[in-house]
Amino acid sequence: MVDFALTSEQTSLRDMARKFARTEMAPHAAECDRAGRFPDEIYRKAWELGLMNLNVPTEYGGTGLALFDQCLIVEELAHACAGMTTSIIANCLALEPILLGGTEEQKHRILDPFCAEYHLASFCLTEPSGGSDAGSLKTHARRDGDHYVLDGEKCFITNAPFASLYTVFATTDPTLRHKGINAFVVSRDTEGVLPGKEEEKMGHRASATSTVRFEGARVPVANRLGADGEGFSIAMRTLDQTRTPIGALATGIAQAAIDHAAAYAKRRHTFGKPIAEHQAIQIKLADMTQALRAARLLTWEAAWTIDHGERGSLESAVAKCFASDAAMRVADEAIQVFGGYGYMKEYPVEKLLRDAKLAQIYEGSNEIQRIVIARELLQRYA
Amino acid sequence: MEIAVLVKPVPDAETRLRPDAGGSGLDPEGVKWVLAGYDESAVEQALLLKESIPGTSVRAISYGPLARAEEVLRFAIALGCDAATSVEQPAGAPDDPLVTAAALHLALSKRAVALVLCGKQAGDDETGLVGPALAEMLGIAEYGVAVNVRWDAASSALTLQQSVEGGLVRVRASLPAVVALQQAWNDPRTAKLPNILKSRKAAIERMPASEVSSAIATVQALAARRLAFRLPPPRTGAKMIEYKSPEEAAERLVRILREEAKVFP
Ligand SMILES: Cc1cc2nc3c(=O)[nH]c(=O)nc-3n(C[C@H](O)[C@H](O)[C@H](O)COP(=O)(O)OP(=O)(O)OC[C@H]3O[C@@H](n4cnc5c(N)ncnc54)[C@H](O)[C@@H]3O)c2cc1C
């Protein structure tokens, strides 16, 4: 049966996330954005409250939520600050390969101590020479006895400067293309693991992004996830899981944009009445609301599909792509509703546009999402 | 020792309230029930005491329609309370502070509770009577508008600070006692996600309406009857002043106050 009503458990999870977002994150969002500050104390608190490792089952020390419930939480967090949310959910992205490809022994050995304390992890797929074409990685893994030796560079890696654990995708044989790729769990302590300095970014400035270089880093074979050559499949299945929460993040940005725009439209007067009474503004708000609600429902549908055991490549690509495009449009229109004030950093809406932009790029650009959608679609017409 | 903390479900501040069909009460349709604000302070103080006194447990107790009461009890468990009792409001029982106190008294009289904490008043009817009435029924002292409560192990007594006009008084109180909390100094904690999940499955002790009916019979006759429930009339008469400079704004405001509102000549 289709049912759009949340259970009382889901309502309490969402309310808790909303409270955290409004009391702990929102008051610091503008300051962290301006200064490009990584608010470690907020992330630590998020971990304490169980908001960090949402996808990790409780038996390994995580919160163990269904994807749908994760999305409810991510939307609330992103409403307060998408940048902080990116850093909070980066652990889900980095740990998902372990959940998908790890043995029981690996999961307990790696996740139990990781989740028991405040730790950050990074997902290292993208390289300077290209992110979209993940099959042609250059980072090299050479087998040496019971170790692999990693050499190469990753870029745009979320939380990399502060992470204690990296899931790294590298090739043992570039001529094999995606069949030569393996996934490794690499501890920050490993010699030859060198995170770079934080990048200056357009948005998500409360999150930290940097390169990670591997110079002869020795990783035990016991830290390879899955069978030899399974790395590419693990990466793609990971993104199938984690794309949908990006739809939720974009939905949170769009909701924030509408909340600001509607309140401002009722407050701001021109020509003797609130601008909310001019039909041009009403039409904007109506269109923004349609985009928001469609984004949320597509996100919910994708999460629901995956929670029901399907891979959901099409649904999650649709959700991520549509919601991030919607967030961009809605944030853009919110600025327009604010007029000149919308363009000023003193007001909250220009940040939303800068933040929404990233959702169209990371976890697979929207061009790549459209390729996935078309491929899935055309397969059905074989 | 066992600390009891009384928690009342009240309409969420963001809920739009409507009178019911009879016009004498709140229409419960679509209302979201949450833990009353001062009660949240009481829960926080109870948990702080539990953390500072070894061997202490906290039981949350709520009186009201079952589903509503259990919702706030689960919230209290998620925050860290060890156990919960729901006291079911019999159908048709009036919403009256004395009746509530009698119902809670029934639950408390069955347990050896050393300390009862509650909010100084609830965010809906704001009567502020349940704490004092309950203390009277239990025959123990009540301390109102407390802003913080500490356990002094040396003297085996509570030290609490009460907010009074223009300042604070510090009081030493022996147990048993009822303490009603003002907004606490320390912000109430946020429930952890795993605890929220666990609280959904926690067992809640129930006192059925049948048992409660006889306990409230005597006071029920004394209960205040609510004659009408109306929303305040919508605000009118707001006037926006158009201006180009602060001087102009002040000048216009003075003119309106003098000529239209006739606040001064
Ligand atoms: C702030 C931030 C955080 C990030 N965090 C992480 C992280 O934690 N881990 C990680 O691994 N990566 C991360 N990324 C990287 C991100 O996933 C990549 O930037 C993204 O996948 C695009 O790769 P690229 O930048 O190399 O662009 P390219 O792959 O070079 O693409 C450039 C443009 O060409 C388009 N394009 C490429 N191929 C095609 C095609 N076949 N058809 C049509 N159009 C195409 C793209 O859509 C894009 O518009 C992050 C990026 C940013 C900006």
XYZ file of C-alpha atoms and ligand atoms in Angstrom:
700
model
C 0.000 0.000 0.000
C 1.294 3.441 -0.812
C 1.272 5.627 2.254
C 2.769 9.085 2.598
C 2.196 9.347 6.349
C 5.303 9.082 8.526
C 5.211 6.679 11.472
C 5.505 8.174 14.938
C 9.042 6.771 15.066
C 9.931 8.604 11.861
C 8.357 11.783 13.187
C 10.486 11.599 16.322
C 13.673 10.979 14.314
C 12.867 13.928 12.080
C 11.996 16.174 15.026
C 15.244 15.302 16.740
C 17.243 16.116 13.605
C 15.273 19.341 13.198
C 16.061 20.350 16.763
C 19.759 19.624 16.292
C 19.769 21.486 12.981
C 18.072 24.558 14.402
C 19.847 24.782 17.732
C 23.344 23.471 16.978
C 23.924 24.033 13.259
C 21.902 27.008 12.020
C 23.335 29.572 14.478
C 26.851 28.848 13.161
C 26.069 28.380 9.465
C 26.755 31.946 8.321
C 29.944 32.281 10.344
C 31.395 28.958 9.129
C 30.425 29.854 5.564
C 32.132 33.223 5.733
C 35.305 31.995 7.392
C 35.432 28.609 5.672
C 35.609 27.098 9.155
C 35.259 23.336 9.710
C 33.182 23.201 12.936
C 34.663 20.091 14.471
C 32.721 20.654 17.715
C 29.406 20.429 15.839
C 30.451 17.252 14.039
C 31.546 15.725 17.322
C 28.159 16.522 18.811
C 26.441 15.037 15.758
C 28.411 11.853 16.345
C 27.484 11.816 20.055
C 23.813 12.012 19.154
C 24.032 9.213 16.604
C 23.635 11.474 13.553
C 26.929 10.490 11.972
C 27.058 6.831 10.950
C 23.404 6.548 10.023
C 23.787 3.686 7.547
C 26.006 1.455 9.702
C 23.987 -1.312 11.414
C 23.873 -1.172 15.209
C 25.856 -4.426 15.505
C 28.903 -2.489 14.263
C 28.164 0.565 16.389
C 26.229 2.715 13.929
C 22.671 4.007 14.066
C 21.377 1.505 11.513
C 18.623 3.462 9.802
C 16.730 2.571 6.661
C 17.564 4.836 3.719
C 14.151 6.509 3.953
C 14.782 7.506 7.563
C 18.291 8.701 6.671
C 16.721 10.957 4.061
C 14.309 12.467 6.582
C 17.276 13.370 8.752
C 19.489 14.649 5.947
C 16.762 17.000 4.706
C 16.442 18.543 8.179
C 20.200 18.961 8.598
C 20.619 20.496 5.146
C 17.844 22.972 5.886
C 20.209 24.479 8.460
C 23.507 24.083 6.564
C 24.201 21.940 3.526
C 27.952 22.257 4.004
C 27.889 20.840 7.524
C 25.534 18.149 6.280
C 28.019 17.112 3.590
C 30.655 16.607 6.253
C 28.234 14.789 8.569
C 27.086 12.331 5.909
C 30.540 11.834 4.357
C 31.038 8.947 6.799
C 28.013 7.164 5.313
C 29.599 7.479 1.867
C 33.022 6.332 3.044
C 31.728 3.402 5.108
C 29.182 2.088 2.607
C 31.880 0.221 0.580
C 32.776 -1.666 3.770
C 29.119 -2.551 4.367
C 28.712 -3.704 0.764
C 32.045 -5.405 0.140
C 33.459 -6.252 3.567
C 33.456 -9.667 5.248
C 31.996 -10.044 8.757
C 35.548 -10.057 10.087
C 36.450 -6.845 8.233
C 33.249 -5.093 9.288
C 33.810 -5.822 12.977
C 37.551 -5.192 12.859
C 37.196 -1.860 11.069
C 33.780 -0.482 11.981
C 33.504 -1.438 15.670
C 36.411 0.752 16.849
C 35.689 3.409 14.241
C 32.069 3.927 15.303
C 32.806 3.676 19.023
C 34.535 7.062 18.974
C 34.259 10.304 17.058
C 36.038 9.609 13.787
C 35.729 10.892 10.243
C 36.196 8.829 7.090
C 36.641 9.810 3.451
C 35.570 8.178 0.202
C 38.446 8.483 -2.270
C 37.357 7.877 -5.847
C 37.829 11.104 -7.829
C 41.252 11.895 -9.293
C 42.690 15.111 -10.744
C 42.468 13.661 -14.247
C 38.746 12.973 -13.949
C 35.848 12.003 -11.729
C 33.089 11.054 -14.116
C 35.092 8.380 -15.888
C 35.667 6.314 -12.768
C 36.746 3.314 -14.807
C 40.028 4.911 -15.809
C 41.607 5.516 -12.408
C 45.329 6.184 -12.330
C 46.004 5.553 -8.638
C 47.969 2.342 -8.726
C 47.953 -0.627 -6.347
C 50.897 -3.003 -6.667
C 50.730 -6.366 -4.893
C 53.759 -7.007 -2.682
C 53.412 -10.179 -0.584
C 50.575 -9.714 1.867
C 50.382 -5.998 1.115
C 49.360 -3.678 -1.685
C 51.495 -0.609 -2.321
C 49.430 2.457 -3.280
C 50.738 5.317 -5.423
C 48.723 8.180 -6.872
C 46.551 11.146 -6.042
C 42.879 11.694 -5.250
C 41.209 15.096 -5.320
C 38.094 16.889 -4.050
C 37.893 14.445 -1.146
C 35.389 15.477 1.518
C 36.740 15.518 5.097
C 40.146 14.272 3.898
C 42.223 16.690 6.043
C 40.550 15.402 9.226
C 39.754 11.784 8.383
C 41.258 8.866 10.243
C 40.170 6.338 7.646
C 40.027 6.356 3.852
C 38.260 4.020 1.459
C 40.424 4.195 -1.624
C 39.774 2.963 -5.139
C 42.885 2.050 -7.115
C 43.796 -0.068 -10.112
C 46.107 -3.061 -10.130
C 46.194 -2.972 -13.933
C 45.022 0.101 -15.865
C 44.708 -1.915 -19.080
C 41.875 -3.888 -17.455
C 39.976 -0.585 -16.989
C 37.144 -1.025 -14.477
C 37.900 -4.751 -14.061
C 41.288 -3.850 -12.595
C 39.922 -1.667 -9.807
C 40.037 -2.626 -6.147
C 38.698 -0.982 -3.019
C 40.926 -0.616 0.043
C 40.474 0.558 3.593
C 43.470 2.707 4.472
C 44.253 4.056 7.903
C 45.438 7.653 8.155
C 48.443 6.421 10.194
C 49.817 4.510 7.220
C 53.137 5.894 6.068
C 52.827 7.580 2.672
C 49.218 8.750 3.143
C 49.367 12.511 2.615
C 46.204 14.629 2.766
C 46.642 18.031 1.132
C 45.561 21.461 2.250
C 41.925 22.512 2.330
C 40.524 23.884 -0.931
C 38.795 27.282 -1.050
C 35.270 26.519 -2.219
C 32.266 28.414 -3.625
C 29.858 26.764 -1.193
C 29.713 24.018 1.458
C 32.418 26.038 3.129
C 31.837 24.417 6.527
C 32.946 21.178 4.929
C 36.595 20.457 4.197
C 37.803 19.186 0.842
C 41.347 18.316 -0.151
C 43.582 16.051 -2.157
C 45.064 12.865 -0.727
C 48.383 11.603 -2.079
C 49.550 8.053 -1.702
C 53.310 7.604 -1.893
C 54.190 3.952 -1.490
C 51.479 3.493 1.147
C 51.464 -0.155 2.284
C 47.978 -1.549 2.846
C 47.457 -5.109 4.108
C 45.689 -7.446 1.675
C 43.272 -8.063 4.572
C 42.014 -4.495 3.979
C 40.961 -5.119 0.393
C 37.181 -5.132 0.117
C 35.559 -7.859 -1.985
C 37.207 -10.143 -4.518
C 40.134 -9.047 -6.683
C 38.743 -6.623 -9.272
C 35.432 -6.013 -7.492
C 36.293 -2.400 -6.591
C 34.458 -0.697 -9.427
C 31.266 -2.590 -8.726
C 31.556 -1.686 -5.028
C 32.003 1.993 -5.917
C 28.958 2.030 -8.193
C 26.765 0.144 -5.723
C 27.910 2.561 -3.005
C 26.803 5.534 -5.075
C 23.459 3.842 -5.768
C 22.949 3.900 -1.989
C 24.275 7.361 -1.228
C 22.864 9.363 -4.157
C 19.379 9.421 -2.697
C 20.422 11.312 0.462
C 21.917 13.947 -1.883
C 18.354 14.347 -3.184
C 17.285 14.845 0.434
C 20.081 17.371 0.974
C 18.935 19.333 -2.075
C 15.344 19.153 -0.825
C 16.470 20.652 2.488
C 18.144 23.541 0.651
C 14.987 24.142 -1.409
C 12.793 24.070 1.694
C 15.053 26.609 3.398
C 14.913 28.853 0.305
C 11.109 28.772 0.312
C 10.896 29.368 4.061
C 13.068 32.461 3.717
C 11.395 33.715 0.548
C 7.810 33.314 1.788
C 8.517 35.017 5.106
C 10.338 37.864 3.377
C 7.573 38.280 0.786
C 5.035 38.864 3.549
C 7.291 41.382 5.288
C 8.558 43.439 2.366
C 6.272 46.167 1.045
C 6.315 47.803 -2.390
C 3.625 49.895 -4.011
C 1.705 49.958 -0.764
C 1.394 46.242 -0.128
C 3.460 43.224 0.806
C 5.256 41.845 -2.270
C 3.539 38.513 -1.437
C 0.365 40.171 -2.733
C 1.880 40.832 -6.155
C 0.935 37.987 -8.428
C 4.405 37.787 -10.008
C 5.827 36.887 -6.589
C 2.987 34.458 -5.875
C 3.698 32.634 -9.115
C 7.359 32.347 -8.165
C 6.446 30.914 -4.752
C 3.971 28.510 -6.365
C 6.543 27.239 -8.857
C 9.155 26.911 -6.125
C 6.699 24.894 -4.052
C 5.973 22.520 -6.922
C 9.672 21.912 -7.495
C 10.234 21.327 -3.781
C 7.406 18.852 -3.369
C 8.344 16.898 -6.476
C 11.963 16.747 -5.270
C 10.874 15.409 -1.895
C 8.538 12.795 -3.325
C 11.113 11.533 -5.839
C 13.632 11.275 -3.021
C 11.153 9.381 -0.871
C 10.299 7.062 -3.759
C 13.954 6.274 -4.439
C 14.631 5.600 -0.756
C 11.511 3.458 -0.495
C 12.530 1.443 -3.589
C 16.003 0.764 -2.226
C 14.639 -0.061 1.243
C 12.489 -2.682 -0.480
C 15.614 -4.445 -1.657
C 15.921 -3.149 -5.197
C 19.082 -1.552 -6.533
C 17.207 1.605 -7.502
C 19.807 2.969 -9.954
C 17.134 4.717 -12.006
C 15.120 5.990 -9.056
C 18.119 7.311 -7.147
C 19.547 9.012 -10.256
C 16.172 10.637 -10.944
C 15.879 11.796 -7.326
C 19.404 13.215 -7.090
C 19.301 14.888 -10.479
C 15.810 16.347 -10.195
C 16.160 17.498 -6.592
C 19.506 19.211 -7.155
C 18.266 20.961 -10.308
C 15.146 21.969 -8.347
C 17.221 23.304 -5.444
C 19.235 25.408 -7.888
C 16.097 26.917 -9.442
C 14.385 27.454 -6.109
C 17.437 29.101 -4.533
C 17.800 31.304 -7.607
C 14.163 32.433 -7.350
C 14.502 32.988 -3.599
C 17.260 35.491 -4.322
C 14.991 37.173 -6.861
C 12.231 37.469 -4.243
C 14.715 39.149 -1.918
C 15.775 41.578 -4.639
C 19.043 43.390 -3.892
C 19.098 42.062 -0.343
C 19.151 38.551 -1.763
C 22.492 39.316 -3.377
C 24.001 40.448 -0.078
C 25.922 38.055 2.152
C 24.158 39.521 5.145
C 21.008 37.657 4.048
C 20.798 33.870 4.009
C 19.641 33.093 0.471
C 22.756 33.641 -1.660
C 24.470 30.876 0.348
C 21.673 28.514 -0.640
C 22.444 29.020 -4.321
C 26.157 28.395 -3.792
C 25.344 25.300 -1.743
C 22.763 23.943 -4.191
C 25.327 24.072 -7.018
C 27.461 21.320 -5.515
C 24.527 18.905 -5.423
C 24.487 19.050 -9.244
C 28.164 18.096 -9.372
C 29.201 15.618 -6.690
C 28.298 11.954 -6.239
C 28.116 11.798 -10.016
C 27.398 14.978 -11.984
C 23.875 15.508 -13.245
C 25.115 14.813 -16.776
C 26.224 11.384 -15.561
C 22.867 10.913 -13.755
C 21.077 11.556 -17.037
C 23.295 8.983 -18.742
C 22.331 6.469 -16.031
C 18.642 7.338 -16.338
C 18.666 6.994 -20.118
C 20.603 3.722 -19.954
C 18.173 2.240 -17.426
C 15.245 3.495 -19.460
C 16.459 2.204 -22.824
C 17.268 -1.215 -21.340
C 13.574 -1.582 -20.713
C 12.852 -1.224 -24.419
C 15.250 -3.936 -25.584
C 16.354 5.985 45.138
C 13.593 6.509 42.639
C 12.824 9.953 41.226
C 9.474 10.485 39.554
C 9.151 13.121 36.904
C 5.701 14.209 35.778
C 5.297 14.899 32.074
C 2.270 16.393 30.383
C 1.414 16.212 26.685
C 0.579 19.699 25.395
C -0.101 20.908 21.853
C 3.057 21.693 19.924
C 3.647 25.446 19.663
C 3.421 25.203 15.872
C 0.023 23.462 15.933
C -2.935 25.556 14.782
C -5.497 25.337 17.583
C -9.256 25.145 16.947
C -12.229 24.919 19.313
C -14.133 21.621 19.156
C -17.696 21.329 17.873
C -19.180 22.035 21.328
C -17.105 25.202 21.658
C -15.928 24.312 25.160
C -12.698 22.510 24.434
C -9.795 22.050 22.032
C -10.414 20.071 18.862
C -7.766 17.315 19.125
C -7.899 16.569 15.381
C -4.466 17.047 13.831
C -2.876 18.310 17.042
C 0.716 17.245 17.607
C 1.333 16.505 21.292
C 4.715 17.244 22.782
C 6.324 17.346 26.204
C 5.512 20.628 27.975
C 8.498 22.995 28.142
C 8.892 23.235 31.920
C 8.420 19.475 32.137
C 11.401 19.115 29.828
C 13.396 21.135 32.364
C 12.119 18.775 35.064
C 13.276 15.749 33.061
C 16.677 17.366 32.568
C 17.041 18.031 36.314
C 15.946 14.477 37.117
C 18.571 13.085 34.742
C 21.286 15.358 36.175
C 20.399 14.135 39.677
C 20.452 10.535 38.466
C 23.932 11.093 37.055
C 25.160 12.573 40.338
C 23.575 10.130 42.815
C 24.676 6.502 42.422
C 21.846 3.975 42.360
C 19.187 6.457 41.285
C 16.585 5.731 38.670
C 14.063 8.022 37.033
C 10.472 7.102 36.231
C 8.422 9.360 33.969
C 4.696 9.472 34.713
C 2.022 10.966 32.501
C -1.749 11.305 32.864
C -3.902 11.762 29.794
C -5.467 9.920 26.862
C -3.301 6.823 26.382
C -1.763 7.530 22.963
C -0.891 11.097 23.885
C 0.582 10.217 27.262
C 2.650 7.397 25.812
C 4.075 9.638 23.093
C 5.615 12.012 25.649
C 6.664 9.108 27.861
C 8.625 7.605 24.957
C 10.242 10.988 24.461
C 11.204 11.032 28.159
C 12.666 7.524 27.843
C 14.631 8.614 24.767
C 16.077 11.446 26.849
C 17.269 8.952 29.470
C 14.446 8.093 31.883
C 14.637 4.469 32.996
C 10.948 3.608 33.171
C 7.544 5.055 32.470
C 3.993 4.820 33.743
C 0.990 6.001 31.804
C -2.106 6.848 33.786
C -5.067 6.608 31.463
C -7.556 9.445 31.560
C -11.084 7.973 31.757
C -13.307 9.050 28.883
C -15.195 12.159 29.919
C -12.948 12.981 32.883
C -12.492 16.752 33.003
C -9.152 18.434 32.253
C -8.725 19.823 35.736
C -5.552 20.185 37.771
C -7.030 18.596 40.914
C -8.254 15.606 38.950
C -4.828 15.287 37.328
C -3.164 15.462 40.748
C -5.487 12.743 42.092
C -4.760 10.492 39.132
C -1.000 10.984 39.503
C -1.351 10.431 43.259
C -2.774 7.000 42.516
C 0.325 6.110 40.498
C 2.709 7.569 43.085
C 1.040 6.083 46.157
C 1.936 2.619 44.852
C 5.659 3.375 44.731
C 8.324 4.450 47.177
C 9.295 7.656 45.430
C 11.668 9.984 47.277
C 11.447 12.944 44.978
C 8.845 14.134 42.509
C 9.898 16.666 39.876
C 7.507 18.495 37.597
C 7.248 21.678 35.568
C 5.985 24.717 37.493
C 3.080 24.898 35.048
C 2.106 23.369 31.715
C 2.339 25.232 28.440
C -1.378 24.842 27.657
C -3.611 25.697 30.635
C -0.808 27.223 32.753
C -2.618 26.556 36.042
C 0.517 25.685 38.030
C -1.608 23.692 40.462
C -0.740 20.043 39.866
C 2.566 20.108 41.776
C 1.196 21.783 44.941
C -2.032 19.743 44.900
C -0.128 16.502 44.519
C 2.240 17.421 47.368
C -0.797 18.103 49.542
C -2.304 14.716 48.697
C 1.023 13.003 49.408
C 1.408 15.020 52.617
C 4.889 16.245 51.696
C 6.494 19.636 51.046
C 6.419 21.389 47.697
C 9.052 23.794 46.384
C 8.019 25.944 43.448
C 9.808 27.827 40.651
C 13.086 26.004 41.181
C 15.771 26.790 38.627
C 18.194 24.133 39.691
C 18.325 21.215 42.045
C 21.480 19.636 43.473
C 22.022 16.714 45.778
C 24.183 17.393 48.798
C 25.512 13.987 49.769
C 26.976 15.211 53.072
C 23.636 16.286 54.483
C 21.527 13.860 52.407
C 19.358 16.749 51.309
C 18.595 18.747 48.217
C 19.840 22.268 47.709
C 17.720 24.137 45.297
C 17.520 27.636 43.972
C 14.133 29.248 43.572
C 13.435 32.219 41.402
C 11.743 35.033 43.342
C 10.935 38.627 42.472
C 14.246 40.301 41.732
C 16.534 37.435 42.684
C 17.103 33.899 43.794
C 16.781 32.136 47.125
C 18.774 29.089 48.028
C 16.893 26.436 49.993
C 17.892 23.178 51.641
C 15.105 20.621 51.368
C 14.843 17.193 52.921
C 13.139 14.312 51.177
C 10.507 13.340 50.282
C 9.474 16.414 48.389
C 7.831 17.729 45.246
C 9.896 20.253 43.288
C 8.365 22.282 40.453
C 10.837 23.520 37.847
C 11.128 26.869 36.188
C 13.037 26.981 32.899
C 16.301 25.279 33.774
C 19.602 27.111 33.461
C 21.136 24.350 31.485
C 19.450 23.649 28.163
C 17.596 20.359 28.153
C 19.596 17.685 26.369
C 18.755 16.367 22.915
C 17.765 12.709 22.708
C 20.266 10.494 20.879
C 18.981 8.787 17.748
C 19.677 5.229 18.992
C 17.805 6.055 22.210
C 14.835 7.332 20.229
C 14.775 4.022 18.355
C 14.987 2.039 21.606
C 12.309 4.159 23.272
C 9.804 3.121 20.612
C 10.070 -0.442 21.863
C 10.333 0.268 25.605
C 7.698 -1.235 27.884
C 5.392 1.288 29.528
C 3.536 0.427 32.732
C -0.169 1.203 32.372
C -2.769 2.222 34.930
C -6.074 1.567 33.167
C -8.935 4.049 33.170
C -11.066 1.684 35.271
C -8.593 1.946 38.154
C -8.183 5.687 37.715
C -11.947 6.385 37.726
C -12.415 5.485 41.385
C -9.287 7.386 42.440
C -10.520 10.624 40.928
C -14.202 10.243 41.868
C -14.126 12.564 44.894
C -12.180 15.435 43.370
C -13.979 15.139 40.086
C -17.049 16.602 41.765
C -14.972 19.674 42.663
C -13.514 20.110 39.195
C -13.839 23.422 37.458
C -16.154 23.270 34.463
C -14.911 24.843 31.272
C -17.727 26.903 29.793
C -16.215 28.068 26.534
C -13.031 27.758 24.524
C -12.368 30.517 22.020
C -9.411 31.736 20.074
C -8.326 35.313 20.664
C -9.810 37.672 18.066
C -7.484 38.262 15.126
C -5.304 41.306 15.605
C -6.363 44.338 13.630
C -5.341 47.941 13.317
C -1.643 47.446 12.584
C -0.428 50.404 10.600
C 2.753 50.440 8.540
C 4.624 53.713 8.476
C 6.285 54.527 5.159
C 9.436 56.576 5.635
C 12.695 57.611 4.031
C 14.714 58.498 7.114
C 14.566 57.582 10.817
C 13.673 61.231 11.548
C 10.702 60.992 9.231
C 9.621 57.699 10.794
C 9.755 59.214 14.293
C 7.882 62.293 13.201
C 5.067 60.272 11.628
C 4.869 57.946 14.614
C 4.507 60.895 16.998
C 1.802 62.383 14.806
C -0.154 59.111 14.765
C 0.205 58.676 18.521
C -0.974 62.216 19.106
C -3.704 62.635 16.484
C -5.073 59.148 15.903
C -4.327 57.091 18.994
C -4.536 60.179 21.204
C -1.971 58.667 23.562
C -0.755 62.140 24.515
C -2.002 65.651 23.681
C 33.077 19.949 -2.775
C 33.287 18.628 -3.436
C 33.342 17.487 -2.672
C 33.585 16.251 -3.266
N 33.712 15.135 -2.471
C 34.150 13.976 -3.043
C 34.482 12.840 -2.232
O 34.329 12.867 -1.004
N 34.958 11.741 -2.824
C 35.133 11.663 -4.172
O 35.586 10.625 -4.653
N 34.830 12.719 -4.979
C 34.342 13.866 -4.438
N 34.072 14.948 -5.242
C 34.304 14.834 -6.671
C 33.055 14.816 -7.532
O 32.347 13.631 -7.367
C 33.502 15.061 -8.972
O 33.878 16.403 -9.063
C 32.451 14.739 -9.997
O 32.219 13.361 -10.042
C 32.822 15.233 -11.392
O 34.123 14.857 -11.738
P 35.162 15.932 -12.296
O 35.142 17.076 -11.378
O 36.442 15.283 -12.518
O 34.543 16.389 -13.657
P 34.732 15.671 -15.108
O 34.553 14.246 -14.942
O 36.008 16.156 -15.688
O 33.540 16.325 -15.881
C 33.542 17.665 -16.360
C 32.199 17.967 -16.988
O 31.949 17.082 -18.071
C 30.754 16.375 -17.863
N 30.918 15.024 -18.401
C 31.895 14.133 -18.093
N 31.714 12.998 -18.787
C 30.610 13.164 -19.533
C 29.895 12.345 -20.450
N 30.278 11.085 -20.715
N 28.798 12.874 -21.049
C 28.385 14.116 -20.774
N 29.006 14.926 -19.900
C 30.100 14.453 -19.292
C 30.546 16.389 -16.372
O 29.209 16.203 -16.030
C 31.042 17.760 -16.022
O 30.027 18.683 -16.313
C 33.759 16.175 -4.671
C 33.662 17.317 -5.438
C 33.445 18.530 -4.854
C 33.392 19.739 -5.724
